[in-house]
PDB file of C-alpha atoms in Angstrom:
ATOM      1  CA  GLU L   1      -5.557  23.832 -13.427  1.00  0.00           C
ATOM      2  CA  ALA L   2      -5.313  20.107 -12.720  1.00  0.00           C
ATOM      3  CA  GLN L   3      -8.720  18.574 -13.191  1.00  0.00           C
ATOM      4  CA  VAL L   4     -10.950  15.774 -14.388  1.00  0.00           C
ATOM      5  CA  THR L   5     -13.547  17.034 -16.866  1.00  0.00           C
ATOM      6  CA  GLN L   6     -16.746  15.196 -17.648  1.00  0.00           C
ATOM      7  CA  ASN L   7     -19.292  16.075 -20.297  1.00  0.00           C
ATOM      8  CA  PRO L   8     -22.147  16.555 -20.333  1.00  0.00           C
ATOM      9  CA  ARG L   9     -23.098  17.526 -16.755  1.00  0.00           C
ATOM     10  CA  TYR L  10     -26.736  16.625 -17.391  1.00  0.00           C
ATOM     11  CA  LEU L  11     -28.248  14.289 -19.947  1.00  0.00           C
ATOM     12  CA  ILE L  12     -31.792  13.125 -20.525  1.00  0.00           C
ATOM     13  CA  THR L  13     -32.299  10.400 -23.092  1.00  0.00           C
ATOM     14  CA  VAL L  14     -34.665   7.639 -24.089  1.00  0.00           C
ATOM     15  CA  THR L  15     -34.338   3.905 -23.741  1.00  0.00           C
ATOM     16  CA  GLY L  16     -32.155   2.320 -26.386  1.00  0.00           C
ATOM     17  CA  LYS L  17     -30.516   5.477 -27.741  1.00  0.00           C
ATOM     18  CA  LYS L  18     -26.749   5.034 -27.638  1.00  0.00           C
ATOM     19  CA  LEU L  19     -24.851   7.669 -25.694  1.00  0.00           C
ATOM     20  CA  THR L  20     -21.313   8.504 -24.659  1.00  0.00           C
ATOM     21  CA  VAL L  21     -20.159  10.382 -21.592  1.00  0.00           C
ATOM     22  CA  THR L  22     -16.701  11.814 -22.044  1.00  0.00           C
ATOM     23  CA  CYS L  23     -13.988  12.071 -19.414  1.00  0.00           C
ATOM     24  CA  SER L  24     -10.668  13.810 -19.773  1.00  0.00           C
ATOM     25  CA  GLN L  25      -7.852  14.461 -17.295  1.00  0.00           C
ATOM     26  CA  ASN L  26      -4.863  16.766 -17.665  1.00  0.00           C
ATOM     27  CA  MET L  27      -2.672  15.303 -14.929  1.00  0.00           C
ATOM     28  CA  ASN L  28      -0.973  12.555 -16.969  1.00  0.00           C
ATOM     29  CA  HIS L  29      -2.594   9.927 -14.745  1.00  0.00           C
ATOM     30  CA  GLU L  30      -2.310   6.297 -15.784  1.00  0.00           C
ATOM     31  CA  TYR L  31      -5.319   5.129 -13.809  1.00  0.00           C
ATOM     32  CA  MET L  32      -8.879   6.150 -14.681  1.00  0.00           C
ATOM     33  CA  SER L  33     -12.191   4.832 -13.445  1.00  0.00           C
ATOM     34  CA  TRP L  34     -15.948   5.261 -13.743  1.00  0.00           C
ATOM     35  CA  TYR L  35     -18.374   5.113 -10.803  1.00  0.00           C
ATOM     36  CA  ARG L  36     -22.092   5.433 -10.485  1.00  0.00           C
ATOM     37  CA  GLN L  37     -23.711   6.885  -7.402  1.00  0.00           C
ATOM     38  CA  ASP L  38     -27.214   5.896  -6.351  1.00  0.00           C
ATOM     39  CA  PRO L  39     -29.094   6.796  -3.150  1.00  0.00           C
ATOM     40  CA  GLY L  40     -28.352   4.327  -0.382  1.00  0.00           C
ATOM     41  CA  LEU L  41     -25.770   2.479  -2.473  1.00  0.00           C
ATOM     42  CA  GLY L  42     -22.845   4.865  -2.380  1.00  0.00           C
ATOM     43  CA  LEU L  43     -20.245   4.787  -5.148  1.00  0.00           C
ATOM     44  CA  ARG L  44     -19.985   1.628  -7.206  1.00  0.00           C
ATOM     45  CA  GLN L  45     -17.228   1.059  -9.709  1.00  0.00           C
ATOM     46  CA  ILE L  46     -18.269   0.353 -13.306  1.00  0.00           C
ATOM     47  CA  TYR L  47     -14.966   0.017 -15.185  1.00  0.00           C
ATOM     48  CA  TYR L  48     -11.416   1.090 -14.666  1.00  0.00           C
ATOM     49  CA  SER L  49      -8.253   1.373 -16.716  1.00  0.00           C
ATOM     50  CA  MET L  50      -4.690   0.944 -15.536  1.00  0.00           C
ATOM     51  CA  ASN L  51      -3.218   2.447 -18.687  1.00  0.00           C
ATOM     52  CA  VAL L  52      -3.783   2.949 -22.404  1.00  0.00           C
ATOM     53  CA  GLU L  53      -5.531  -0.038 -23.998  1.00  0.00           C
ATOM     54  CA  VAL L  54      -5.913  -1.718 -20.571  1.00  0.00           C
ATOM     55  CA  THR L  55      -9.435  -1.814 -19.150  1.00  0.00           C
ATOM     56  CA  ASP L  56     -11.126  -4.018 -16.586  1.00  0.00           C
ATOM     57  CA  LYS L  57     -14.562  -4.553 -15.104  1.00  0.00           C
ATOM     58  CA  GLY L  58     -15.497  -3.119 -11.754  1.00  0.00           C
ATOM     59  CA  ASP L  59     -18.420  -4.208  -9.614  1.00  0.00           C
ATOM     60  CA  VAL L  60     -21.288  -3.174 -11.921  1.00  0.00           C
ATOM     61  CA  PRO L  61     -20.092  -3.325 -15.561  1.00  0.00           C
ATOM     62  CA  GLU L  62     -23.256  -4.718 -17.174  1.00  0.00           C
ATOM     63  CA  GLY L  63     -24.707  -2.405 -19.820  1.00  0.00           C
ATOM     64  CA  TYR L  64     -21.570  -0.278 -20.110  1.00  0.00           C
ATOM     65  CA  LYS L  65     -18.500  -0.148 -22.312  1.00  0.00           C
ATOM     66  CA  VAL L  66     -15.339   1.884 -22.060  1.00  0.00           C
ATOM     67  CA  SER L  67     -12.283   2.528 -24.173  1.00  0.00           C
ATOM     68  CA  ARG L  68      -8.836   3.910 -23.426  1.00  0.00           C
ATOM     69  CA  LYS L  69      -7.190   4.808 -26.697  1.00  0.00           C
ATOM     70  CA  GLU L  70      -5.352   7.799 -25.226  1.00  0.00           C
ATOM     71  CA  LYS L  71      -3.991   8.357 -21.761  1.00  0.00           C
ATOM     72  CA  ARG L  72      -6.061  11.465 -21.037  1.00  0.00           C
ATOM     73  CA  ASN L  73      -9.485  10.204 -22.213  1.00  0.00           C
ATOM     74  CA  PHE L  74     -11.741   7.484 -20.845  1.00  0.00           C
ATOM     75  CA  PRO L  75     -15.241   7.656 -22.356  1.00  0.00           C
ATOM     76  CA  LEU L  76     -18.160   5.703 -20.919  1.00  0.00           C
ATOM     77  CA  ILE L  77     -20.476   4.227 -23.539  1.00  0.00           C
ATOM     78  CA  LEU L  78     -24.030   3.057 -23.061  1.00  0.00           C
ATOM     79  CA  GLU L  79     -24.935   1.150 -26.204  1.00  0.00           C
ATOM     80  CA  SER L  80     -28.593   0.706 -25.304  1.00  0.00           C
ATOM     81  CA  PRO L  81     -29.449   2.685 -22.166  1.00  0.00           C
ATOM     82  CA  SER L  82     -32.226   1.493 -19.903  1.00  0.00           C
ATOM     83  CA  PRO L  83     -34.075   3.290 -17.084  1.00  0.00           C
ATOM     84  CA  ASN L  84     -32.091   1.404 -14.423  1.00  0.00           C
ATOM     85  CA  GLN L  85     -29.017   3.240 -15.664  1.00  0.00           C
ATOM     86  CA  THR L  86     -30.487   6.512 -14.500  1.00  0.00           C
ATOM     87  CA  SER L  87     -27.845   7.636 -12.050  1.00  0.00           C
ATOM     88  CA  LEU L  88     -25.109  10.109 -11.188  1.00  0.00           C
ATOM     89  CA  TYR L  89     -21.846   9.126 -12.855  1.00  0.00           C
ATOM     90  CA  PHE L  90     -18.352  10.103 -11.804  1.00  0.00           C
ATOM     91  CA  CYS L  91     -15.073   9.732 -13.605  1.00  0.00           C
ATOM     92  CA  ALA L  92     -11.888   9.657 -11.541  1.00  0.00           C
ATOM     93  CA  SER L  93      -8.162   9.402 -12.154  1.00  0.00           C
ATOM     94  CA  SER L  94      -4.893   8.947 -10.318  1.00  0.00           C
ATOM     95  CA  PHE L  95      -1.319   7.981 -10.868  1.00  0.00           C
ATOM     96  CA  LEU L  96      -0.957   4.239 -11.203  1.00  0.00           C
ATOM     97  CA  PHE L  97      -2.750   2.935  -8.213  1.00  0.00           C
ATOM     98  CA  ARG L  98      -0.304   1.636  -5.666  1.00  0.00           C
ATOM     99  CA  GLY L  99      -2.450   2.764  -2.763  1.00  0.00           C
ATOM    100  CA  GLN L 100      -0.468   5.982  -2.457  1.00  0.00           C
ATOM    101  CA  SER L 101      -2.070   8.093  -5.137  1.00  0.00           C
ATOM    102  CA  PRO L 102      -5.600   9.148  -4.206  1.00  0.00           C
ATOM    103  CA  LEU L 103      -8.307   9.510  -6.813  1.00  0.00           C
ATOM    104  CA  HIS L 104      -9.310  12.871  -8.261  1.00  0.00           C
ATOM    105  CA  PHE L 105     -12.965  13.052  -9.246  1.00  0.00           C
ATOM    106  CA  GLY L 106     -14.810  14.952 -11.935  1.00  0.00           C
ATOM    107  CA  ASN L 107     -17.955  16.924 -11.099  1.00  0.00           C
ATOM    108  CA  GLY L 108     -20.330  14.250 -12.260  1.00  0.00           C
ATOM    109  CA  THR L 109     -22.835  13.574 -15.036  1.00  0.00           C
ATOM    110  CA  ARG L 110     -26.462  13.203 -14.073  1.00  0.00           C
ATOM    111  CA  LEU L 111     -28.097  10.818 -16.540  1.00  0.00           C
ATOM    112  CA  THR L 112     -31.828  10.231 -16.828  1.00  0.00           C
ATOM    113  CA  VAL L 113     -33.106   7.460 -19.091  1.00  0.00           C
ATOM    114  CA  THR L 114     -36.832   7.532 -19.783  1.00  0.00           C
TER     115      THR L 114
ATOM    116  CA  GLY C   1     -17.771  -7.438  -4.310  1.00  0.00           C
ATOM    117  CA  GLN C   2     -16.182  -6.484  -1.029  1.00  0.00           C
ATOM    118  CA  GLN C   3     -17.923  -3.803   0.989  1.00  0.00           C
ATOM    119  CA  LEU C   4     -17.138  -1.356   3.689  1.00  0.00           C
ATOM    120  CA  ASN C   5     -19.592  -0.763   6.519  1.00  0.00           C
ATOM    121  CA  GLN C   6     -19.773   2.950   7.174  1.00  0.00           C
ATOM    122  CA  SER C   7     -21.686   4.410  10.088  1.00  0.00           C
ATOM    123  CA  PRO C   8     -23.695   6.288  10.899  1.00  0.00           C
ATOM    124  CA  GLN C   9     -25.682   6.627   7.679  1.00  0.00           C
ATOM    125  CA  SER C  10     -26.702  10.130   8.601  1.00  0.00           C
ATOM    126  CA  MET C  11     -26.395  12.542  11.450  1.00  0.00           C
ATOM    127  CA  PHE C  12     -27.694  15.902  12.506  1.00  0.00           C
ATOM    128  CA  ILE C  13     -25.347  18.158  14.372  1.00  0.00           C
ATOM    129  CA  GLN C  14     -25.441  21.457  16.181  1.00  0.00           C
ATOM    130  CA  GLU C  15     -22.864  23.958  15.089  1.00  0.00           C
ATOM    131  CA  GLY C  16     -19.866  23.643  17.374  1.00  0.00           C
ATOM    132  CA  GLU C  17     -20.362  19.959  18.135  1.00  0.00           C
ATOM    133  CA  ASP C  18     -17.742  17.322  17.479  1.00  0.00           C
ATOM    134  CA  VAL C  19     -18.597  14.616  14.946  1.00  0.00           C
ATOM    135  CA  SER C  20     -17.359  11.085  14.624  1.00  0.00           C
ATOM    136  CA  MET C  21     -17.893   8.477  11.910  1.00  0.00           C
ATOM    137  CA  ASN C  22     -16.217   5.182  11.114  1.00  0.00           C
ATOM    138  CA  CYS C  23     -15.751   2.420   8.593  1.00  0.00           C
ATOM    139  CA  THR C  24     -15.137  -1.262   9.133  1.00  0.00           C
ATOM    140  CA  SER C  25     -14.278  -4.106   6.837  1.00  0.00           C
ATOM    141  CA  SER C  26     -14.021  -7.861   7.128  1.00  0.00           C
ATOM    142  CA  SER C  27     -10.799  -7.715   5.096  1.00  0.00           C
ATOM    143  CA  ILE C  28      -7.593  -5.873   5.730  1.00  0.00           C
ATOM    144  CA  PHE C  29      -6.689  -2.778   3.760  1.00  0.00           C
ATOM    145  CA  ASN C  30      -3.371  -1.128   2.985  1.00  0.00           C
ATOM    146  CA  THR C  31      -4.845   2.313   2.487  1.00  0.00           C
ATOM    147  CA  TRP C  32      -7.777   4.214   3.938  1.00  0.00           C
ATOM    148  CA  LEU C  33      -9.089   7.384   2.358  1.00  0.00           C
ATOM    149  CA  TRP C  34     -11.726   9.854   3.482  1.00  0.00           C
ATOM    150  CA  TYR C  35     -13.617  11.966   0.938  1.00  0.00           C
ATOM    151  CA  LYS C  36     -16.262  14.663   1.235  1.00  0.00           C
ATOM    152  CA  GLN C  37     -18.914  15.337  -1.386  1.00  0.00           C
ATOM    153  CA  ASP C  38     -20.763  18.641  -1.584  1.00  0.00           C
ATOM    154  CA  PRO C  39     -24.086  18.774  -3.423  1.00  0.00           C
ATOM    155  CA  GLY C  40     -23.655  18.773  -7.182  1.00  0.00           C
ATOM    156  CA  GLU C  41     -19.945  18.046  -7.054  1.00  0.00           C
ATOM    157  CA  GLY C  42     -17.581  15.113  -7.098  1.00  0.00           C
ATOM    158  CA  PRO C  43     -15.942  13.737  -3.960  1.00  0.00           C
ATOM    159  CA  VAL C  44     -12.869  15.596  -2.766  1.00  0.00           C
ATOM    160  CA  LEU C  45     -10.089  13.931  -0.799  1.00  0.00           C
ATOM    161  CA  LEU C  46      -9.836  15.007   2.845  1.00  0.00           C
ATOM    162  CA  ILE C  47      -7.303  12.651   4.381  1.00  0.00           C
ATOM    163  CA  ALA C  48      -5.254   9.655   3.195  1.00  0.00           C
ATOM    164  CA  LEU C  49      -3.873   7.027   5.582  1.00  0.00           C
ATOM    165  CA  TYR C  50      -1.180   4.559   4.561  1.00  0.00           C
ATOM    166  CA  LYS C  51       0.021   2.798   7.714  1.00  0.00           C
ATOM    167  CA  ALA C  52      -1.746   0.862  10.433  1.00  0.00           C
ATOM    168  CA  GLY C  53      -2.067   3.007  13.538  1.00  0.00           C
ATOM    169  CA  GLU C  54      -1.460   6.223  11.614  1.00  0.00           C
ATOM    170  CA  LEU C  55      -3.266   9.290  12.973  1.00  0.00           C
ATOM    171  CA  THR C  56      -3.467  12.234  10.591  1.00  0.00           C
ATOM    172  CA  SER C  57      -5.031  15.668  10.913  1.00  0.00           C
ATOM    173  CA  ASN C  58      -6.184  18.185   8.341  1.00  0.00           C
ATOM    174  CA  GLY C  59      -7.367  21.309  10.141  1.00  0.00           C
ATOM    175  CA  ARG C  60     -10.362  20.339  12.267  1.00  0.00           C
ATOM    176  CA  LEU C  61     -10.419  16.847  10.771  1.00  0.00           C
ATOM    177  CA  THR C  62      -8.595  13.892  12.264  1.00  0.00           C
ATOM    178  CA  ALA C  63      -8.561  10.357  10.891  1.00  0.00           C
ATOM    179  CA  GLN C  64      -6.967   7.139  12.073  1.00  0.00           C
ATOM    180  CA  PHE C  65      -5.996   3.903  10.351  1.00  0.00           C
ATOM    181  CA  GLY C  66      -6.989   1.096  12.736  1.00  0.00           C
ATOM    182  CA  ILE C  67      -4.304  -1.182  14.124  1.00  0.00           C
ATOM    183  CA  THR C  68      -6.094  -4.252  12.785  1.00  0.00           C
ATOM    184  CA  ARG C  69      -6.138  -2.610   9.304  1.00  0.00           C
ATOM    185  CA  LYS C  70      -9.855  -3.368   9.149  1.00  0.00           C
ATOM    186  CA  ASP C  71     -11.206  -0.044  10.285  1.00  0.00           C
ATOM    187  CA  SER C  72     -10.802   3.707  10.228  1.00  0.00           C
ATOM    188  CA  PHE C  73     -12.504   6.664  11.832  1.00  0.00           C
ATOM    189  CA  LEU C  74     -12.905  10.334  10.985  1.00  0.00           C
ATOM    190  CA  ASN C  75     -13.497  13.026  13.590  1.00  0.00           C
ATOM    191  CA  ILE C  76     -14.540  16.610  12.920  1.00  0.00           C
ATOM    192  CA  SER C  77     -14.081  18.994  15.796  1.00  0.00           C
ATOM    193  CA  ALA C  78     -16.166  22.124  16.408  1.00  0.00           C
ATOM    194  CA  SER C  79     -18.371  21.630  13.363  1.00  0.00           C
ATOM    195  CA  ILE C  80     -19.411  24.581  11.215  1.00  0.00           C
ATOM    196  CA  PRO C  81     -22.238  24.900   8.650  1.00  0.00           C
ATOM    197  CA  SER C  82     -19.953  24.244   5.677  1.00  0.00           C
ATOM    198  CA  ASP C  83     -19.160  20.800   7.077  1.00  0.00           C
ATOM    199  CA  VAL C  84     -22.512  19.543   5.781  1.00  0.00           C
ATOM    200  CA  GLY C  85     -22.259  17.049   2.967  1.00  0.00           C
ATOM    201  CA  ILE C  86     -21.674  13.366   2.439  1.00  0.00           C
ATOM    202  CA  TYR C  87     -18.504  11.791   3.786  1.00  0.00           C
ATOM    203  CA  PHE C  88     -17.158   8.624   2.212  1.00  0.00           C
ATOM    204  CA  CYS C  89     -14.525   6.251   3.421  1.00  0.00           C
ATOM    205  CA  ALA C  90     -12.637   4.203   0.851  1.00  0.00           C
ATOM    206  CA  GLY C  91     -10.172   1.386   1.162  1.00  0.00           C
ATOM    207  CA  HIS C  92      -7.655  -0.311  -1.043  1.00  0.00           C
ATOM    208  CA  GLY C  93      -6.118  -3.659  -0.432  1.00  0.00           C
ATOM    209  CA  GLY C  94      -3.015  -3.229  -2.502  1.00  0.00           C
ATOM    210  CA  LYS C  95      -1.501  -5.373  -5.202  1.00  0.00           C
ATOM    211  CA  ASN C  96      -2.135  -8.754  -3.652  1.00  0.00           C
ATOM    212  CA  TYR C  97      -5.589  -7.995  -2.387  1.00  0.00           C
ATOM    213  CA  GLY C  98      -8.158 -10.636  -3.210  1.00  0.00           C
ATOM    214  CA  GLY C  99      -9.779  -8.542  -5.873  1.00  0.00           C
ATOM    215  CA  SER C 100      -8.397  -6.505  -8.687  1.00  0.00           C
ATOM    216  CA  GLN C 101      -5.443  -4.246  -8.175  1.00  0.00           C
ATOM    217  CA  GLY C 102      -7.335  -1.235  -9.358  1.00  0.00           C
ATOM    218  CA  ASN C 103     -10.429  -1.655  -7.256  1.00  0.00           C
ATOM    219  CA  LEU C 104     -10.920   1.021  -4.639  1.00  0.00           C
ATOM    220  CA  ILE C 105     -13.883   0.153  -2.431  1.00  0.00           C
ATOM    221  CA  PHE C 106     -16.170   2.857  -1.056  1.00  0.00           C
ATOM    222  CA  GLY C 107     -18.432   2.938   1.949  1.00  0.00           C
ATOM    223  CA  LYS C 108     -22.032   4.055   1.409  1.00  0.00           C
ATOM    224  CA  GLY C 109     -21.438   7.430   2.958  1.00  0.00           C
ATOM    225  CA  THR C 110     -22.399   9.416   6.049  1.00  0.00           C
ATOM    226  CA  LYS C 111     -24.685  12.348   5.380  1.00  0.00           C
ATOM    227  CA  LEU C 112     -24.008  15.253   7.709  1.00  0.00           C
ATOM    228  CA  SER C 113     -26.697  17.867   8.223  1.00  0.00           C
ATOM    229  CA  VAL C 114     -26.937  20.810  10.576  1.00  0.00           C
ATOM    230  CA  LYS C 115     -29.857  21.057  12.963  1.00  0.00           C
ATOM    231  CA  PRO C 116     -31.933  24.140  12.257  1.00  0.00           C
TER     232      PRO C 116
END
């Protein structure tokens, strides 16, 4: 089944403890992206990647890192999480974005930082 | 960054009613997308629009790409309880858009609830 898989679905952590949220897609998509969703703010893009070893900042990249060593994986790294990073995170992928390949989303990771 | 204005923010509907929501932008887009998000899940694509003036249907859903390329609307006819959720519009400016090529911009969503 074609899908975007995120892990974990739920994560509670403490301030400053490094964490990684994994994202994997099995559709051979070049483009992958991370969003965070907060009440009243909708979906905001954190980072995206056009292909292996190519990453770029979205609208809210501060406090996050990503890597794209393989086409299928696009982990989101929080080196030193803070409470304002408590949010619902979504990974998404598509074929190389020419405006004709809609995004497929994972089911989300709900992160709480205390 | 660029933003889309999506309205209304929320709406309550009676089963069987028609629903309409829209998105506007100050910049032109080459693509408009409409997604629906159910609780606890990621957004799922409903309709994609690629040409100005395009009108596309998906079952009871109909969406249009505005002629000016700065707006889009989504209509749901004869709503049913499973239509509840959050609906997002999203737009992409294409390769030469004044932002990054990979940046798809989302509206803040329209939350649809059913009147008890």
